[in-house]
Short mmCIF file of C-alpha atoms and ligand atoms in Angstrom, two decimals:
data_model
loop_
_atom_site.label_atom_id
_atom_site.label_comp_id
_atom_site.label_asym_id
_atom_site.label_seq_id
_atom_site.Cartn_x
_atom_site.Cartn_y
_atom_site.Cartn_z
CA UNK O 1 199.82 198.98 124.97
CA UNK O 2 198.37 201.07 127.33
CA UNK O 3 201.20 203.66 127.81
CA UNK O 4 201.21 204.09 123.96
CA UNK O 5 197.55 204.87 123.97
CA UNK O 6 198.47 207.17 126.84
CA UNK O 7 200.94 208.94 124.66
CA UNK O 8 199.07 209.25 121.15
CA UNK O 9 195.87 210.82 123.14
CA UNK O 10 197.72 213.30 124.96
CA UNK O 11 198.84 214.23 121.79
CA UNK O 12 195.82 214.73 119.92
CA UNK O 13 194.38 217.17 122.59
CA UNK O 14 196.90 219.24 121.28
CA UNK O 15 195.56 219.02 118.02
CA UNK O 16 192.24 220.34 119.09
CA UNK O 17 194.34 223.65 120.54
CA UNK O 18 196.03 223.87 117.36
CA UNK O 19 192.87 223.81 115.05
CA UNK O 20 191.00 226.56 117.84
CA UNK O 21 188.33 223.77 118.87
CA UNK O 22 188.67 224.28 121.86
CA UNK O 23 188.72 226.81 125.17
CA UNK O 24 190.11 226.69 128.71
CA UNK O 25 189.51 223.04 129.57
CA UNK O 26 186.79 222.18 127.31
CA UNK O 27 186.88 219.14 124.61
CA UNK O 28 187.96 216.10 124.87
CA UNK O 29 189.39 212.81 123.24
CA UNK O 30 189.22 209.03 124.15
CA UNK O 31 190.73 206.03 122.65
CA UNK O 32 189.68 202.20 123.07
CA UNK O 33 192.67 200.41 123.87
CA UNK O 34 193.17 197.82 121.30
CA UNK O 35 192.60 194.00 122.72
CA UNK O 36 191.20 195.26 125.89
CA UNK O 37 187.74 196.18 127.38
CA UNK O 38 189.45 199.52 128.26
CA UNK O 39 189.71 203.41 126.93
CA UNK O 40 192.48 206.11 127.61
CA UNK O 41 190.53 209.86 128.35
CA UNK O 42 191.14 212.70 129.55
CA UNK O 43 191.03 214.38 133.05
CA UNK O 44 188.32 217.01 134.00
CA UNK O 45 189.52 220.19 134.66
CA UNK O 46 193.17 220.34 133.30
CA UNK O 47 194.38 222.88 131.42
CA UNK O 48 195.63 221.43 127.68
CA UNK O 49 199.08 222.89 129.43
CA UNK O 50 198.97 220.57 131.68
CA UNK O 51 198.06 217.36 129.89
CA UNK O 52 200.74 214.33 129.61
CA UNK O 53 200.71 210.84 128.97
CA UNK O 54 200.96 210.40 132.73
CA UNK O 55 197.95 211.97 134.10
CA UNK O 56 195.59 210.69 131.05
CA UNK O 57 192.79 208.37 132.85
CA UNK O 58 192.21 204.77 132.01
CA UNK O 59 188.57 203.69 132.28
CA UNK O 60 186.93 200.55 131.81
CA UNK O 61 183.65 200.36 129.28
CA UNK O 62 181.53 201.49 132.05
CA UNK O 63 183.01 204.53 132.70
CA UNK O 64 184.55 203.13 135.89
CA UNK O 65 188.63 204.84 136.49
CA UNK O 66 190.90 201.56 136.23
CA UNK O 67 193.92 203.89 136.44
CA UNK O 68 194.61 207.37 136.88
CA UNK O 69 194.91 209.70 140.11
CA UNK O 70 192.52 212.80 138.81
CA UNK O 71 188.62 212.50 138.17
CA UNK O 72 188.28 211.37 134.77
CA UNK O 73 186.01 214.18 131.98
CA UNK O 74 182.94 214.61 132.89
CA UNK O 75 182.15 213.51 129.87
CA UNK O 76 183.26 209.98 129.97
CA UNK O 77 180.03 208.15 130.79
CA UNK O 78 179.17 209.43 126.82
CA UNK O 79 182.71 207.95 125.48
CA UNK O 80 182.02 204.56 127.29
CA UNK O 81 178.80 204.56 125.74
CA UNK O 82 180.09 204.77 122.76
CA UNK O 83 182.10 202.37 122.95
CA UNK O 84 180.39 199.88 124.52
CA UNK O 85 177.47 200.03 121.74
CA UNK O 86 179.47 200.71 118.27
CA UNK O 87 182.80 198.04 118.43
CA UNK O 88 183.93 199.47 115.51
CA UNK O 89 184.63 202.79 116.75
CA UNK O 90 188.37 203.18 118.33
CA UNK O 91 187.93 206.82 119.25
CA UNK O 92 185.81 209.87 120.62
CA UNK O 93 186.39 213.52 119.94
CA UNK O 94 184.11 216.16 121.70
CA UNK O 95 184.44 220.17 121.07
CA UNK O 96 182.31 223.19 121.25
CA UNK O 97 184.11 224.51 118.34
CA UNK O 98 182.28 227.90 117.64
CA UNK O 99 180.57 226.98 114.24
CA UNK O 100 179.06 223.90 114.23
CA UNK O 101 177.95 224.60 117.75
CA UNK O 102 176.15 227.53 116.11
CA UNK O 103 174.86 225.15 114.09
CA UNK O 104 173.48 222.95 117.27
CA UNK O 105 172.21 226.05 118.99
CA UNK O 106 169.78 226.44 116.35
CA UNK O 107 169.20 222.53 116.16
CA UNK O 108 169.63 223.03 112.66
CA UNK O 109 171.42 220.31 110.34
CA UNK O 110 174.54 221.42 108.27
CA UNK O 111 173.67 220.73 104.83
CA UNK O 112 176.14 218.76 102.71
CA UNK O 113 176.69 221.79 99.77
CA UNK O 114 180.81 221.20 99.48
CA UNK O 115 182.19 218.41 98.17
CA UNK O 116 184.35 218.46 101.24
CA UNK O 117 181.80 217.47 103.26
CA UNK O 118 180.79 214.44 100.74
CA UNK O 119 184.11 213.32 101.30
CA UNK O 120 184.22 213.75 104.63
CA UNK O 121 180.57 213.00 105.76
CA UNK O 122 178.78 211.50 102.50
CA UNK O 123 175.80 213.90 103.59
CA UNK O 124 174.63 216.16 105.72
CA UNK O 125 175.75 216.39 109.78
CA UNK O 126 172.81 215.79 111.66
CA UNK O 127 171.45 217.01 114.63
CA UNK O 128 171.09 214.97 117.95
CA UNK O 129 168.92 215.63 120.85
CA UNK O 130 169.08 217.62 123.72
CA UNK O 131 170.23 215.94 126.55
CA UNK O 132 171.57 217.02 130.09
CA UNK O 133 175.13 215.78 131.32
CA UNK O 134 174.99 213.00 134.10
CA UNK O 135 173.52 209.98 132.40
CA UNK O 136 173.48 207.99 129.54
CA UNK O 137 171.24 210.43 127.50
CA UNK O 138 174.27 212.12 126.02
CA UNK O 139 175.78 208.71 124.51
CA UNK O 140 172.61 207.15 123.56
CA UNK O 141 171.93 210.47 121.02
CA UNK O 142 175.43 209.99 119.87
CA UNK O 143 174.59 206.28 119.31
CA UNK O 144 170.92 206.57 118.03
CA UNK O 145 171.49 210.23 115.88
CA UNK O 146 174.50 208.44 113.86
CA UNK O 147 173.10 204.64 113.67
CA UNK O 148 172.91 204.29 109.70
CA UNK O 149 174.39 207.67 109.33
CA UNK O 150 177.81 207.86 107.17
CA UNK O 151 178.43 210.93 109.42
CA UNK O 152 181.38 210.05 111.83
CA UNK O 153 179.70 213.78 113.49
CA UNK O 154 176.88 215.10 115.39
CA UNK O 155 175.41 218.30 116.30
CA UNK O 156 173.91 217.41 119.70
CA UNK O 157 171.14 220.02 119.93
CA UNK O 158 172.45 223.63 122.04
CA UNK O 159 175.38 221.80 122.91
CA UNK O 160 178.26 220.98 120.51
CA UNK O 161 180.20 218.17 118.17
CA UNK O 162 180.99 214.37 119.26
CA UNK O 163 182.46 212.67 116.36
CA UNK O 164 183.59 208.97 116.01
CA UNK O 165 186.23 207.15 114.25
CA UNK O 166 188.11 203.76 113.51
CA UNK O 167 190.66 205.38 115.63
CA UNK O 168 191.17 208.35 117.73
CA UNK O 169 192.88 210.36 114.98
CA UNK O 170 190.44 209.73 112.49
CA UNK O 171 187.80 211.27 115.56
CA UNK O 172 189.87 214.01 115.73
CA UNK O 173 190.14 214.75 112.01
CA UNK O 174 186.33 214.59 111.65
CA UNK O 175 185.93 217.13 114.58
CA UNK O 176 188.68 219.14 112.45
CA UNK O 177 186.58 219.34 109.14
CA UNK O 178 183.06 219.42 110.87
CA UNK O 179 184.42 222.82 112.14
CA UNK O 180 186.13 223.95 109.13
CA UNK O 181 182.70 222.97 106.80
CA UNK O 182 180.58 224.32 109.39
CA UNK O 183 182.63 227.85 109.11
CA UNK O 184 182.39 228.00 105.12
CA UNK O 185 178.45 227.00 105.03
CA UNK O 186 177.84 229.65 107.79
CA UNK O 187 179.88 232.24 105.46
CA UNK O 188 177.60 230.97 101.87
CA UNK O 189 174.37 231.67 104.14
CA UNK O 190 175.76 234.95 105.16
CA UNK O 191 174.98 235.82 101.40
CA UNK O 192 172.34 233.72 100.15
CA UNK O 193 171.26 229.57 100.01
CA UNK O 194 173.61 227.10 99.30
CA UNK O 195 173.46 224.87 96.58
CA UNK O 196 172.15 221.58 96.94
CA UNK O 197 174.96 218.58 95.60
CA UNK O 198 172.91 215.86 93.60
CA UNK O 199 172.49 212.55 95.72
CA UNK O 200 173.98 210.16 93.24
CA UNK O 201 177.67 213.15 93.21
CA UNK O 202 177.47 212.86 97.02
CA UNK O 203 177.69 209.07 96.76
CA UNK O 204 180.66 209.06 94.44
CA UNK O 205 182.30 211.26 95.72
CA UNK O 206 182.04 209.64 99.15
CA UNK O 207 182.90 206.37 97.69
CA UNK O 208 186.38 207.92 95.77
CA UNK O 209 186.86 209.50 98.82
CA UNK O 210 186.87 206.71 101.59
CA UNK O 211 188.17 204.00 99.07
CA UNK O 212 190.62 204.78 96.74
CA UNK O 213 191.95 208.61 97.75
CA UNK O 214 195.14 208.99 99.55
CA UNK O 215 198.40 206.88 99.48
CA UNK O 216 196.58 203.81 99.07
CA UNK O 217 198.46 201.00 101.64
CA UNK O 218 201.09 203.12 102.31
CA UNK O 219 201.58 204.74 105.84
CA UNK O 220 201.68 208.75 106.78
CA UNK O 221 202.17 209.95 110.26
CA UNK O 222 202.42 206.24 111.20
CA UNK O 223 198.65 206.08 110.66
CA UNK O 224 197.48 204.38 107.37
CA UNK O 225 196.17 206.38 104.82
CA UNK O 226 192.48 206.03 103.49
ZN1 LIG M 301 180.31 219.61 126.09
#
């Protein structure tokens, strides 16, 4: 189990090269290991080049290294977090993709005014605090910012995205669109205010979106659909 949870997050850091979320050895990607009080994460400091399955670091829910020969990212003690206070979550994506950290520079909440984004985020992505690296300040905003949210993202404040998901591929696909919507509401501000979607069309279209959209029980990329 754990070699294949190796394998799949090596390669979803290549997804965050692919989509231009990330920069020299920036960003990051966990995954719980299913059955186990364990997560698979990244190594500080090595270039996406470099990554394999091999030199991806196992860490236990404390952020302790259980396996792996390199220091693990220096932002694991915010994954474990994570993971140690929302079971439900299977995976951690964090990027300073340019737009939506444009979006935490200014602390400033991207409104939901795309039906993408109700889809994606049934509202608006909010904004976390500020918090230094070091501690657990970083994952308790993650925890406390998206507690009742429907937003599997956050802006943490002059910082950049963390985004959650049922698995590591669904983190990495939110990190994905929060980028992508945070690029096209930057570009409708560039030439006046966005307009507002109605409450009760953000709720159905979240609610088409999570539940019945997609081929429905039927499996793509070996992942199943929503
Ligand atoms: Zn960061």
């Amino acid at each position: 189990m754990i070699s294949s949870v190796r394998a799949e997050v090596c390669a979803l850091h290549a997804e965050l090269v692919r989509y231009r979320l990330v920069v020299w050895t920036a960003g990051n990607v966990s995954a719980r290991v299913p059955g186990a009080d364990l997560f698979v994460i990244k190594p500080s400091g090595v270039s996406y080049d470099d990554l394999t399955p091999a030199n991806m670091i196992v860490c236990d829910l404390d952020g302790a290294v259980v396996e792996g020969d390199l220091a693990p990212s220096s932002d694991t003690a915010a994954h474990a977090y994570v993971y140690r206070h929302r079971p439900d979550v299977g995976g951690v994506v964090h990027t300073h993709s340019a737009y939506a950290s444009s979006w935490a520079a200014r602390g400033e909440p991207i409104p939901c005014v795309l039906t993408a984004m109700a889809d994606e985020f049934g509202g608006e992505i909010p904004i976390g605090p500020f918090a230094l690296i070091g501690n657990d300040d970083i994952g308790k905003g993650i925890v406390e910012t998206l507690d009742g949210h429907r937003s599997p993202a956050v802006l943490m404040r002059n910082h950049g995205v963390f985004t959650i998901g049922r698995d590591a591929r669904a983190a990495v696909k939110a990190a994905v669109m929060a980028e992508d919507v945070a690029r096209t509401v930057h570009l409708a501000r560039v030439h006046g205010e966005p307009v507002p979607i109605d409450q009760e069309d953000i709720d159905a279209l979240y609610h088409r979106y999570q539940n019945v959209y997609g081929q429905s029980k039927s499996i793509v990329d070996g992942v199943p659909a929503r």
